C-alpha positions as a printed Julia matrix, in Angstrom:
351×3 Matrix{Float64}:
 -29.35   15.87  -24.07
 -28.07   19.42  -24.14
 -24.35   19.92  -22.65
 -25.63   23.16  -20.97
 -28.05   20.73  -18.83
 -24.96   19.96  -16.85
 -23.99   23.5   -15.96
 -24.07   24.96  -12.65
 -22.74   28.12  -10.9
 -19.06   28.22   -8.88
 -17.53   30.59   -7.29
 -14.04   30.75   -8.38
 -12.81   31.52   -4.94
 -14.26   27.58   -4.3
 -11.75   26.03   -6.92
  -9.03   25.05   -4.27
  -5.67   26.28   -5.36
  -3.32   23.79   -3.2
  -3.55   20.17   -1.41
  -4.24   19.85    2.38
  -1.63   19.22    4.83
  -2.89   15.92    6.21
  -4.59   14.3     2.78
  -7.44   13.02    4.55
  -8.93   15.87    6.19
 -10.95   17.01    3.56
 -15.06   16.85    3.97
 -16.9    14.3     2.53
 -20.67   14.82    1.3
 -22.11   11.57    0.66
 -25.32   10.9    -1.81
 -27.49    7.93   -1.51
 -28.58    7.86   -4.86
 -32.2     5.87   -4.23
 -33.58    8.32   -1.95
 -31.57   11.79   -2.56
 -30.57   12.21    0.9
 -27.33   13.74    1.51
 -24.92   13.71    4.92
 -21.95   15.7     5.4
 -19.19   13.98    6.92
 -15.65   13.83    6.57
 -13.26   11.28    4.63
 -12.16    9.78    8.05
 -15.28    8.56    8.24
 -15.58    6.85    5.13
 -14.6     3.09    6.35
 -18.25    4.13    8.1
 -20.11    3.57    5.0
 -18.1     0.62    3.5
 -19.18   -3.04    5.12
 -17.34   -6.11    5.02
 -17.64   -8.3     1.62
 -17.53   -4.87   -0.68
 -14.61   -4.34   -2.9
 -12.77   -1.0    -3.11
 -11.03   -0.1    -6.71
  -8.32    1.94   -7.01
  -6.29    3.44   -9.92
  -2.44    2.53   -9.32
  -1.21    5.06  -12.08
   1.36    7.23  -11.67
   1.62   10.83  -12.92
   4.82   11.87  -15.11
   6.82   14.93  -14.49
   4.92   15.62  -18.17
   5.5    19.65  -18.46
   8.41   20.32  -19.96
   9.74   23.76  -20.33
  12.38   24.79  -23.64
  13.51   26.99  -26.36
  13.34   26.53  -29.96
  16.8    26.21  -31.32
  18.1    29.08  -32.99
  15.8    32.14  -31.62
  15.64   31.01  -28.04
  11.99   31.33  -28.31
  10.01   29.77  -25.42
   8.21   26.68  -26.11
   6.02   24.83  -23.37
   5.67   20.71  -23.72
   3.21   18.38  -22.23
   4.12   14.89  -22.64
   0.31   12.88  -23.5
   1.14    9.58  -25.18
   4.18    7.47  -25.78
   3.93    6.37  -29.17
   7.11    4.42  -29.46
  10.55    4.52  -27.31
  11.26    8.02  -27.65
   8.41    9.45  -29.59
   5.66   11.11  -27.91
   2.16   12.52  -28.63
   2.49   15.92  -27.47
   0.59   19.43  -27.07
   2.74   22.2   -27.49
   2.26   26.03  -26.64
   2.46   27.99  -29.09
   1.36   25.29  -31.32
   2.56   28.09  -34.43
   6.43   28.01  -33.16
   6.34   24.39  -33.79
   6.23   23.0   -37.76
   7.95   19.92  -38.36
  11.76   19.87  -38.32
  11.62   22.57  -35.1
  14.17   21.63  -32.73
  13.42   22.41  -28.94
  16.27   22.37  -26.16
  15.21   21.59  -22.65
  17.68   21.91  -19.59
  20.4    23.63  -22.1
  20.49   20.7   -24.0
  20.33   17.98  -21.77
  17.08   16.67  -23.28
  16.08   17.95  -27.07
  13.0    17.17  -29.18
  12.61   17.14  -32.94
   8.85   18.08  -33.95
   7.9    14.67  -36.68
   4.27   16.33  -37.66
   1.44   17.55  -36.67
  -1.54   14.72  -35.73
  -4.77   14.91  -34.57
  -6.37   18.27  -32.59
  -3.26   20.27  -33.46
  -0.94   17.83  -30.92
   2.85   17.42  -32.3
   4.85   13.87  -32.37
   8.34   14.7   -31.01
  11.26   12.03  -31.34
  13.61   13.12  -27.8
  17.43   12.63  -27.81
  19.26   12.84  -24.76
  22.43   10.51  -23.17
  21.12    8.18  -20.14
  17.74    7.49  -18.91
  14.84    9.37  -20.22
  12.8     8.85  -17.18
  15.6    10.07  -14.66
  15.9    13.39  -17.46
  12.05   13.66  -17.02
  12.29   13.54  -13.16
  14.98   16.17  -13.08
  13.4    18.23  -16.19
  10.04   18.39  -15.86
   7.12   19.53  -13.61
   4.0    18.24  -12.77
   1.14   19.02  -15.1
  -1.34   20.63  -13.24
  -4.95   21.23  -14.22
  -5.3    24.89  -15.82
  -7.22   25.81  -13.45
  -4.75   25.36  -10.3
  -2.86   28.75  -10.71
  -0.32   27.95   -7.64
   3.02   26.53   -7.81
   2.89   23.09   -6.27
   5.68   22.89   -3.59
   5.67   19.03   -3.28
   5.36   16.61   -6.48
   4.08   14.06   -4.73
   1.02   15.82   -3.31
  -0.13   15.15   -6.97
   0.3    11.56   -6.68
  -1.73    8.74   -4.83
   0.47    6.73   -2.17
  -0.37    3.77   -3.83
   0.83    5.14   -7.45
   2.8     2.14   -8.78
   2.87    2.5   -12.66
   4.18    5.4   -14.37
   2.22    7.06  -17.28
  -0.39    9.97  -16.78
  -1.05   13.33  -17.36
  -3.15   14.1   -14.77
  -3.63   12.43  -11.16
  -6.99    9.98  -10.48
  -7.31   12.77   -7.79
 -10.0    10.87   -5.88
  -7.5     8.95   -4.28
  -5.6    12.0    -3.25
  -7.66   11.71    0.04
  -6.44    8.22    1.14
  -3.18    7.66    3.59
  -1.92    4.28    4.05
  -3.45    4.21    8.06
  -6.72    4.65    6.19
  -6.08    1.78    4.04
  -5.26    0.06    6.63
  -8.28    0.48    8.27
 -10.5    -0.19    5.11
  -8.65   -3.37    5.02
  -8.91   -4.59    8.61
 -12.79   -3.95    8.39
 -13.0    -6.91    5.69
 -13.14   -4.85    2.46
 -11.28   -5.9    -0.29
  -9.1    -3.62   -2.43
  -8.82   -4.26   -5.81
  -5.98   -2.3    -7.8
  -6.49   -1.79  -11.82
  -4.54    0.82  -13.84
  -6.19    3.41  -16.5
  -3.35    5.94  -17.85
  -4.93    9.48  -17.36
  -4.73   11.38  -20.8
  -5.46   15.67  -21.11
  -9.04   14.65  -22.44
  -9.98   14.7   -18.79
  -9.61   18.29  -19.12
 -10.86   19.17  -22.4
 -13.88   21.28  -22.53
 -17.07   19.59  -24.03
 -17.6    21.42  -27.39
 -20.36   19.87  -29.06
 -23.69   21.21  -28.17
 -25.29   17.82  -28.28
 -23.87   15.05  -25.35
 -24.05   12.4   -27.52
 -21.81   14.2   -30.45
 -18.7    14.46  -27.87
 -15.9    12.15  -28.79
 -14.02   10.85  -25.58
 -10.07   10.78  -26.41
  -8.71    6.91  -25.77
  -6.53    6.43  -22.22
  -4.62    2.37  -22.28
  -6.03    0.8   -18.88
  -4.65   -2.48  -17.36
  -6.37   -5.14  -15.08
  -4.72   -8.22  -13.86
  -5.89  -11.7   -13.18
  -5.85  -10.56   -9.09
  -7.72   -7.45   -9.54
 -10.53   -9.24  -11.43
 -10.92  -11.76   -9.45
 -11.27   -9.88   -6.46
 -14.09   -8.01   -8.44
 -15.8   -11.14   -9.74
 -15.76  -12.75   -6.37
 -17.3    -9.84   -4.74
 -20.25   -9.5    -7.55
 -20.46  -13.1    -6.89
 -21.16  -12.97   -2.86
 -23.43   -9.99   -3.16
 -20.76   -7.48   -1.95
 -20.68   -3.94   -3.47
 -18.03   -2.72   -6.1
 -17.29    0.96   -4.99
 -14.53    2.7    -7.32
 -12.53    5.24   -6.0
 -12.63    8.03   -9.17
 -13.97    8.24  -12.55
 -10.51    6.48  -14.15
 -11.34    3.45  -12.04
 -14.83    3.62  -12.88
 -14.36    3.45  -16.65
 -11.72    0.64  -16.22
 -13.91   -1.51  -14.64
 -16.81   -0.93  -17.1
 -15.03   -0.87  -20.2
 -13.55   -4.48  -18.93
 -17.39   -5.76  -18.19
 -18.44   -4.87  -21.73
 -15.35   -7.01  -23.07
 -16.92   -9.69  -21.21
 -20.18   -9.4   -22.1
 -19.26   -9.72  -25.35
 -18.38  -12.84  -24.92
 -20.88  -14.6   -22.82
 -24.71  -14.95  -23.62
 -26.42  -11.78  -24.14
 -28.97  -12.74  -21.64
 -26.76  -13.93  -18.79
 -27.25  -11.97  -15.43
 -23.65  -12.21  -14.85
 -21.68   -9.12  -15.21
 -18.2    -9.34  -14.47
 -14.69   -8.27  -15.6
 -12.12  -10.25  -17.11
  -8.13   -9.21  -17.19
  -6.79   -7.65  -19.73
  -6.28   -4.38  -21.11
  -6.42   -2.03  -24.06
  -7.43    1.58  -24.84
 -10.95    2.56  -24.09
 -12.53    5.52  -24.93
 -15.86    4.41  -23.2
 -18.02    7.84  -22.9
 -20.7     7.3   -19.62
 -23.82    9.59  -19.37
 -27.3     9.73  -18.42
 -28.83    6.66  -20.06
 -25.93    4.23  -19.57
 -26.49    0.97  -17.43
 -23.48    0.13  -15.38
 -22.44   -3.04  -15.79
 -20.4    -3.96  -12.29
 -20.37   -0.22  -10.35
 -22.34    0.18   -7.33
 -20.89    3.08   -5.58
 -18.05    5.83   -6.49
 -15.64    8.14   -4.61
 -15.63   11.16   -6.13
 -13.98   14.96   -6.52
 -16.5    17.61   -7.47
 -16.33   18.29  -11.22
 -16.2    20.89  -13.71
 -19.52   22.12  -15.22
 -20.75   20.87  -18.2
 -17.75   18.25  -18.23
 -17.84   14.4   -18.97
 -16.91   13.3   -15.36
 -20.11   15.78  -14.39
 -22.36   13.57  -16.99
 -20.5    10.25  -15.55
 -21.82   11.42  -12.12
 -25.19   11.5   -13.34
 -25.38    8.48  -15.08
 -24.84    6.7   -11.6
 -27.39    9.31   -9.37
 -29.18   11.1   -11.73
 -28.63   14.32  -13.4
 -31.09   16.44  -10.88
 -29.94   14.88   -8.25
 -26.05   15.38   -8.85
 -26.72   19.12   -9.23
 -28.8    19.44   -6.28
 -25.97   17.94   -4.45
 -23.49   20.38   -6.07
 -25.81   23.73   -5.09
 -25.54   22.68   -1.89
 -21.56   21.88   -1.82
 -21.42   25.28   -3.07
 -23.67   26.61   -0.06
 -21.56   25.06    2.3
 -18.4    26.06    0.82
 -16.84   22.74    0.06
 -13.7    22.57   -1.84
 -13.82   21.7    -5.87
 -11.86   19.94   -8.1
  -8.55   18.02   -7.93
  -7.1    19.39   -4.62
 -10.69   19.74   -3.25
 -13.2    17.84   -1.09
 -14.75   14.31   -1.84
 -18.18   12.9    -2.8
 -19.18    9.34   -1.87
 -22.63    8.25   -4.11
 -23.96    5.1    -3.03
Protein backbone atom coordinates (compact mmCIF):
# COMPACT_ATOMS: atom_id res chain seq x y z
CA UNK A 1 0.00 0.00 0.00
CA UNK A 2 1.59 3.29 -1.12
CA UNK A 3 1.57 6.32 1.18
CA UNK A 4 0.73 8.47 -1.87
CA UNK A 5 -2.59 6.59 -2.13
CA UNK A 6 -3.74 8.74 0.80
CA UNK A 7 -3.02 12.09 -0.84
CA UNK A 8 -5.67 14.71 -1.56
CA UNK A 9 -5.51 18.31 -2.75
CA UNK A 10 -6.11 20.91 -0.04
CA UNK A 11 -6.14 24.66 -0.74
CA UNK A 12 -4.06 26.32 2.04
CA UNK A 13 -6.83 28.83 2.75
CA UNK A 14 -9.01 25.99 4.14
CA UNK A 15 -6.56 25.34 7.00
CA UNK A 16 -8.26 26.87 10.06
CA UNK A 17 -5.90 29.28 11.80
CA UNK A 18 -8.11 30.30 14.71
CA UNK A 19 -10.71 28.52 16.87
CA UNK A 20 -14.34 29.56 16.45
CA UNK A 21 -15.76 31.80 19.16
CA UNK A 22 -18.34 29.12 20.02
CA UNK A 23 -16.73 25.67 20.25
CA UNK A 24 -19.82 23.78 19.12
CA UNK A 25 -20.69 26.02 16.15
CA UNK A 26 -18.41 24.12 13.77
CA UNK A 27 -19.83 22.18 10.85
CA UNK A 28 -20.23 18.41 10.84
CA UNK A 29 -19.89 16.08 7.86
CA UNK A 30 -21.55 12.72 8.54
CA UNK A 31 -20.29 9.70 6.60
CA UNK A 32 -22.36 6.53 6.76
CA UNK A 33 -19.66 3.95 6.12
CA UNK A 34 -21.98 1.14 4.96
CA UNK A 35 -23.62 3.18 2.20
CA UNK A 36 -21.16 6.00 1.54
CA UNK A 37 -23.96 8.53 2.09
CA UNK A 38 -22.86 12.00 3.21
CA UNK A 39 -24.84 14.49 5.30
CA UNK A 40 -23.97 18.12 6.01
CA UNK A 41 -25.05 19.44 9.38
CA UNK A 42 -23.76 21.31 12.43
CA UNK A 43 -21.84 19.92 15.41
CA UNK A 44 -24.65 21.08 17.71
CA UNK A 45 -26.77 18.33 16.13
CA UNK A 46 -24.34 15.55 17.06
CA UNK A 47 -26.73 14.09 19.67
CA UNK A 48 -29.28 13.35 16.92
CA UNK A 49 -26.91 10.69 15.56
CA UNK A 50 -26.36 9.01 18.94
CA UNK A 51 -28.76 6.51 20.48
CA UNK A 52 -29.62 5.55 24.07
CA UNK A 53 -27.27 2.74 25.04
CA UNK A 54 -24.37 4.11 22.99
CA UNK A 55 -21.09 5.08 24.65
CA UNK A 56 -18.98 8.12 23.84
CA UNK A 57 -15.26 7.69 24.64
CA UNK A 58 -13.37 10.90 25.51
CA UNK A 59 -9.62 11.40 25.90
CA UNK A 60 -9.19 13.54 29.02
CA UNK A 61 -5.50 14.32 28.53
CA UNK A 62 -4.41 17.91 29.14
CA UNK A 63 -1.92 19.77 26.96
CA UNK A 64 1.04 21.24 28.81
CA UNK A 65 2.53 24.58 27.64
CA UNK A 66 5.41 22.55 26.25
CA UNK A 67 7.07 25.14 23.97
CA UNK A 68 9.92 26.97 25.68
CA UNK A 69 11.99 29.81 24.19
CA UNK A 70 15.46 30.16 25.68
CA UNK A 71 19.02 31.34 25.18
CA UNK A 72 22.23 29.34 25.07
CA UNK A 73 24.33 30.19 28.08
CA UNK A 74 27.36 32.27 27.12
CA UNK A 75 26.30 33.16 23.57
CA UNK A 76 22.65 34.23 23.98
CA UNK A 77 21.84 32.26 20.81
CA UNK A 78 18.09 31.65 20.58
CA UNK A 79 16.99 28.05 21.16
CA UNK A 80 13.46 26.64 21.07
CA UNK A 81 12.55 23.51 22.99
CA UNK A 82 9.48 21.32 22.83
CA UNK A 83 8.88 18.96 25.75
CA UNK A 84 7.92 15.54 24.40
CA UNK A 85 8.12 12.99 27.18
CA UNK A 86 9.06 13.02 30.86
CA UNK A 87 11.71 10.33 31.41
CA UNK A 88 12.42 11.02 35.08
CA UNK A 89 11.34 13.74 37.51
CA UNK A 90 13.35 16.59 35.93
CA UNK A 91 14.65 14.87 32.79
CA UNK A 92 12.64 15.26 29.59
CA UNK A 93 12.99 14.03 26.05
CA UNK A 94 12.74 17.15 23.91
CA UNK A 95 12.76 18.42 20.35
CA UNK A 96 15.32 21.23 20.02
CA UNK A 97 15.62 23.87 17.28
CA UNK A 98 18.26 24.45 16.03
CA UNK A 99 19.65 21.09 17.14
CA UNK A 100 23.24 21.89 16.11
CA UNK A 101 23.43 24.45 18.94
CA UNK A 102 22.40 21.85 21.53
CA UNK A 103 25.29 19.42 21.92
CA UNK A 104 25.63 17.43 25.20
CA UNK A 105 26.77 19.77 27.96
CA UNK A 106 24.99 22.81 26.48
CA UNK A 107 23.14 24.89 29.08
CA UNK A 108 20.00 26.80 28.09
CA UNK A 109 18.44 29.59 30.14
CA UNK A 110 14.70 30.28 30.16
CA UNK A 111 13.04 33.33 31.66
CA UNK A 112 16.39 34.91 32.49
CA UNK A 113 17.47 31.87 34.48
CA UNK A 114 14.17 31.09 36.21
CA UNK A 115 14.56 27.70 34.53
CA UNK A 116 17.81 26.14 33.30
CA UNK A 117 18.19 23.11 31.06
CA UNK A 118 21.33 21.06 30.43
CA UNK A 119 21.55 18.77 27.38
CA UNK A 120 22.53 15.29 28.60
CA UNK A 121 22.54 13.29 25.35
CA UNK A 122 21.22 12.99 21.82
CA UNK A 123 18.71 10.14 21.39
CA UNK A 124 16.55 8.65 18.61
CA UNK A 125 15.43 11.02 15.82
CA UNK A 126 17.90 13.65 17.01
CA UNK A 127 15.82 14.42 20.11
CA UNK A 128 17.66 15.63 23.22
CA UNK A 129 17.45 14.51 26.83
CA UNK A 130 17.49 17.65 28.95
CA UNK A 131 17.77 17.94 32.73
CA UNK A 132 16.05 20.98 34.21
CA UNK A 133 16.98 22.84 37.39
CA UNK A 134 14.80 25.44 39.09
CA UNK A 135 13.47 26.63 42.41
CA UNK A 136 9.84 25.96 43.24
CA UNK A 137 7.34 23.79 41.34
CA UNK A 138 8.18 22.84 37.75
CA UNK A 139 4.56 22.90 36.55
CA UNK A 140 4.05 26.45 37.87
CA UNK A 141 7.23 27.68 36.18
CA UNK A 142 6.20 25.94 32.95
CA UNK A 143 2.79 27.61 33.09
CA UNK A 144 4.54 30.96 33.48
CA UNK A 145 7.18 30.53 30.76
CA UNK A 146 5.76 27.98 28.34
CA UNK A 147 3.58 28.43 25.27
CA UNK A 148 1.02 26.05 23.80
CA UNK A 149 2.72 23.78 21.24
CA UNK A 150 0.47 24.51 18.28
CA UNK A 151 0.91 22.40 15.12
CA UNK A 152 3.31 23.82 12.51
CA UNK A 153 0.46 24.56 10.06
CA UNK A 154 -1.08 27.07 12.50
CA UNK A 155 0.77 30.37 12.12
CA UNK A 156 -1.55 32.65 14.12
CA UNK A 157 -0.84 33.40 17.77
CA UNK A 158 -3.33 31.74 20.13
CA UNK A 159 -4.89 34.41 22.36
CA UNK A 160 -6.44 32.08 24.94
CA UNK A 161 -4.50 28.96 26.04
CA UNK A 162 -7.75 27.23 27.04
CA UNK A 163 -8.94 27.11 23.42
CA UNK A 164 -6.33 24.43 22.76
CA UNK A 165 -7.76 22.33 25.61
CA UNK A 166 -10.94 20.28 25.71
CA UNK A 167 -13.49 21.30 28.35
CA UNK A 168 -12.97 17.89 30.02
CA UNK A 169 -9.13 17.94 30.07
CA UNK A 170 -7.82 16.58 33.40
CA UNK A 171 -4.43 14.87 33.32
CA UNK A 172 -1.41 16.85 32.12
CA UNK A 173 1.01 15.23 29.72
CA UNK A 174 0.19 15.97 26.06
CA UNK A 175 2.31 17.81 23.51
CA UNK A 176 -0.80 18.25 21.34
CA UNK A 177 -4.56 18.43 21.92
CA UNK A 178 -6.98 15.62 21.06
CA UNK A 179 -8.63 18.08 18.71
CA UNK A 180 -11.87 16.22 17.93
CA UNK A 181 -12.86 17.01 21.52
CA UNK A 182 -12.44 20.77 21.07
CA UNK A 183 -15.98 20.97 19.61
CA UNK A 184 -17.72 19.90 22.83
CA UNK A 185 -19.16 22.28 25.42
CA UNK A 186 -20.40 21.34 28.91
CA UNK A 187 -23.97 21.99 27.70
CA UNK A 188 -23.59 19.63 24.74
CA UNK A 189 -22.14 16.88 26.94
CA UNK A 190 -25.05 17.36 29.36
CA UNK A 191 -27.55 17.03 26.51
CA UNK A 192 -25.86 13.82 25.35
CA UNK A 193 -25.90 12.38 28.88
CA UNK A 194 -29.61 13.15 29.31
CA UNK A 195 -30.34 11.16 26.16
CA UNK A 196 -29.10 7.97 27.84
CA UNK A 197 -25.67 7.90 26.23
CA UNK A 198 -22.82 6.78 28.51
CA UNK A 199 -19.55 8.66 28.63
CA UNK A 200 -16.27 6.85 29.29
CA UNK A 201 -13.10 8.86 29.89
CA UNK A 202 -9.73 7.40 28.95
CA UNK A 203 -6.29 9.01 28.79
CA UNK A 204 -3.71 9.03 26.03
CA UNK A 205 -0.95 11.62 26.18
CA UNK A 206 -0.54 12.79 22.59
CA UNK A 207 3.05 12.92 21.34
CA UNK A 208 4.63 14.81 18.49
CA UNK A 209 4.46 11.72 16.31
CA UNK A 210 0.96 12.98 15.50
CA UNK A 211 2.48 15.72 13.30
CA UNK A 212 5.50 13.86 11.96
CA UNK A 213 5.16 13.17 8.24
CA UNK A 214 5.23 9.59 6.98
CA UNK A 215 8.62 9.30 5.28
CA UNK A 216 8.31 5.68 4.16
CA UNK A 217 6.98 5.01 0.66
CA UNK A 218 5.04 1.95 1.78
CA UNK A 219 2.48 2.37 4.57
CA UNK A 220 3.51 -0.78 6.45
CA UNK A 221 7.14 0.45 6.67
CA UNK A 222 6.19 3.43 8.84
CA UNK A 223 6.98 3.18 12.57
CA UNK A 224 4.66 4.90 15.04
CA UNK A 225 6.05 6.65 18.12
CA UNK A 226 4.87 5.19 21.41
CA UNK A 227 2.43 7.16 23.57
CA UNK A 228 1.28 6.51 27.14
CA UNK A 229 -2.35 5.52 27.75
CA UNK A 230 -4.50 4.66 30.76
CA UNK A 231 -7.99 3.18 31.15
CA UNK A 232 -9.43 2.99 34.65
CA UNK A 233 -11.88 0.37 35.89
CA UNK A 234 -14.92 2.63 35.57
CA UNK A 235 -14.21 3.44 31.91
CA UNK A 236 -13.51 -0.21 31.07
CA UNK A 237 -16.77 -1.25 32.75
CA UNK A 238 -18.80 1.34 30.80
CA UNK A 239 -17.27 0.29 27.46
CA UNK A 240 -17.67 -3.42 28.19
CA UNK A 241 -21.28 -3.01 29.29
CA UNK A 242 -22.04 -1.08 26.09
CA UNK A 243 -20.66 -3.91 23.96
CA UNK A 244 -22.51 -6.55 26.00
CA UNK A 245 -25.87 -4.79 25.61
CA UNK A 246 -25.51 -4.11 21.87
CA UNK A 247 -24.75 -0.40 22.08
CA UNK A 248 -22.23 1.36 19.89
CA UNK A 249 -18.83 2.54 21.14
CA UNK A 250 -18.12 5.87 19.46
CA UNK A 251 -14.72 7.44 20.03
CA UNK A 252 -14.10 11.16 20.12
CA UNK A 253 -10.86 11.41 18.18
CA UNK A 254 -8.22 9.08 16.84
CA UNK A 255 -6.40 9.12 20.21
CA UNK A 256 -9.43 7.63 22.02
CA UNK A 257 -9.71 5.09 19.21
CA UNK A 258 -6.08 4.00 19.53
CA UNK A 259 -6.44 3.79 23.30
CA UNK A 260 -9.38 1.38 23.35
CA UNK A 261 -8.03 -0.67 20.45
CA UNK A 262 -4.70 -1.05 22.27
CA UNK A 263 -6.52 -2.16 25.42
CA UNK A 264 -8.67 -4.56 23.41
CA UNK A 265 -5.55 -6.09 21.91
CA UNK A 266 -4.23 -6.78 25.40
CA UNK A 267 -7.53 -8.37 26.40
CA UNK A 268 -7.53 -10.57 23.32
CA UNK A 269 -4.11 -11.93 24.27
CA UNK A 270 -5.62 -13.20 27.51
CA UNK A 271 -8.75 -14.86 26.23
CA UNK A 272 -9.58 -17.64 23.81
CA UNK A 273 -8.71 -16.44 20.29
CA UNK A 274 -11.94 -18.05 19.05
CA UNK A 275 -14.04 -15.99 21.43
CA UNK A 276 -16.41 -13.45 19.90
CA UNK A 277 -16.17 -11.25 23.01
CA UNK A 278 -13.92 -8.28 22.32
CA UNK A 279 -13.68 -6.13 25.40
CA UNK A 280 -11.16 -3.78 26.96
CA UNK A 281 -9.43 -4.28 30.28
CA UNK A 282 -8.39 -1.57 32.73
CA UNK A 283 -4.72 -0.68 32.86
CA UNK A 284 -2.23 1.27 30.85
CA UNK A 285 1.18 1.38 29.26
CA UNK A 286 2.84 2.47 26.06
CA UNK A 287 1.22 1.91 22.69
CA UNK A 288 2.58 2.29 19.17
CA UNK A 289 -0.50 0.80 17.50
CA UNK A 290 -0.67 1.73 13.81
CA UNK A 291 -4.15 1.43 12.30
CA UNK A 292 -4.44 1.44 8.51
CA UNK A 293 -6.68 -0.30 5.94
CA UNK A 294 -6.89 -4.01 6.59
CA UNK A 295 -7.05 -3.53 10.35
CA UNK A 296 -10.01 -5.25 12.05
CA UNK A 297 -11.48 -3.03 14.76
CA UNK A 298 -12.00 -4.85 18.06
CA UNK A 299 -14.25 -2.37 19.92
CA UNK A 300 -14.78 0.81 17.90
CA UNK A 301 -18.12 1.24 16.09
CA UNK A 302 -18.02 4.93 15.19
CA UNK A 303 -15.68 7.91 15.24
CA UNK A 304 -15.92 11.67 15.68
CA UNK A 305 -12.81 13.23 14.18
CA UNK A 306 -11.43 16.32 12.48
CA UNK A 307 -10.10 16.46 8.93
CA UNK A 308 -6.50 15.28 8.76
CA UNK A 309 -3.38 16.04 6.73
CA UNK A 310 -2.87 14.34 3.37
CA UNK A 311 -0.78 11.15 3.57
CA UNK A 312 -0.90 11.20 7.39
CA UNK A 313 -1.31 8.19 9.69
CA UNK A 314 -4.61 9.71 10.82
CA UNK A 315 -6.08 9.67 7.30
CA UNK A 316 -4.97 6.04 7.16
CA UNK A 317 -6.77 5.27 10.43
CA UNK A 318 -10.01 6.86 9.22
CA UNK A 319 -9.65 4.94 5.94
CA UNK A 320 -9.34 1.68 7.91
CA UNK A 321 -12.77 2.40 9.39
CA UNK A 322 -14.67 3.71 6.36
CA UNK A 323 -12.62 2.66 3.32
CA UNK A 324 -9.94 4.70 1.56
CA UNK A 325 -11.98 5.60 -1.51
CA UNK A 326 -15.02 6.65 0.54
CA UNK A 327 -12.90 8.77 2.86
CA UNK A 328 -11.07 10.52 0.03
CA UNK A 329 -14.41 11.15 -1.69
CA UNK A 330 -15.73 12.69 1.54
CA UNK A 331 -12.61 14.85 1.83
CA UNK A 332 -13.00 16.05 -1.77
CA UNK A 333 -16.58 17.00 -0.98
CA UNK A 334 -15.45 18.81 2.18
CA UNK A 335 -12.98 20.81 0.08
CA UNK A 336 -15.72 21.68 -2.43
CA UNK A 337 -18.01 22.79 0.41
CA UNK A 338 -15.17 24.79 1.99
CA UNK A 339 -15.09 23.01 5.34
CA UNK A 340 -12.36 24.20 7.73
CA UNK A 341 -9.49 21.70 8.08
CA UNK A 342 -7.17 20.37 10.78
CA UNK A 343 -6.90 21.19 14.52
CA UNK A 344 -9.19 24.24 14.73
CA UNK A 345 -11.36 23.09 11.83
CA UNK A 346 -14.71 21.35 11.38
CA UNK A 347 -15.59 17.79 12.32
CA UNK A 348 -16.58 14.52 10.74
CA UNK A 349 -18.76 11.74 12.16
CA UNK A 350 -18.29 8.21 10.79
CA UNK A 351 -21.01 5.70 11.64
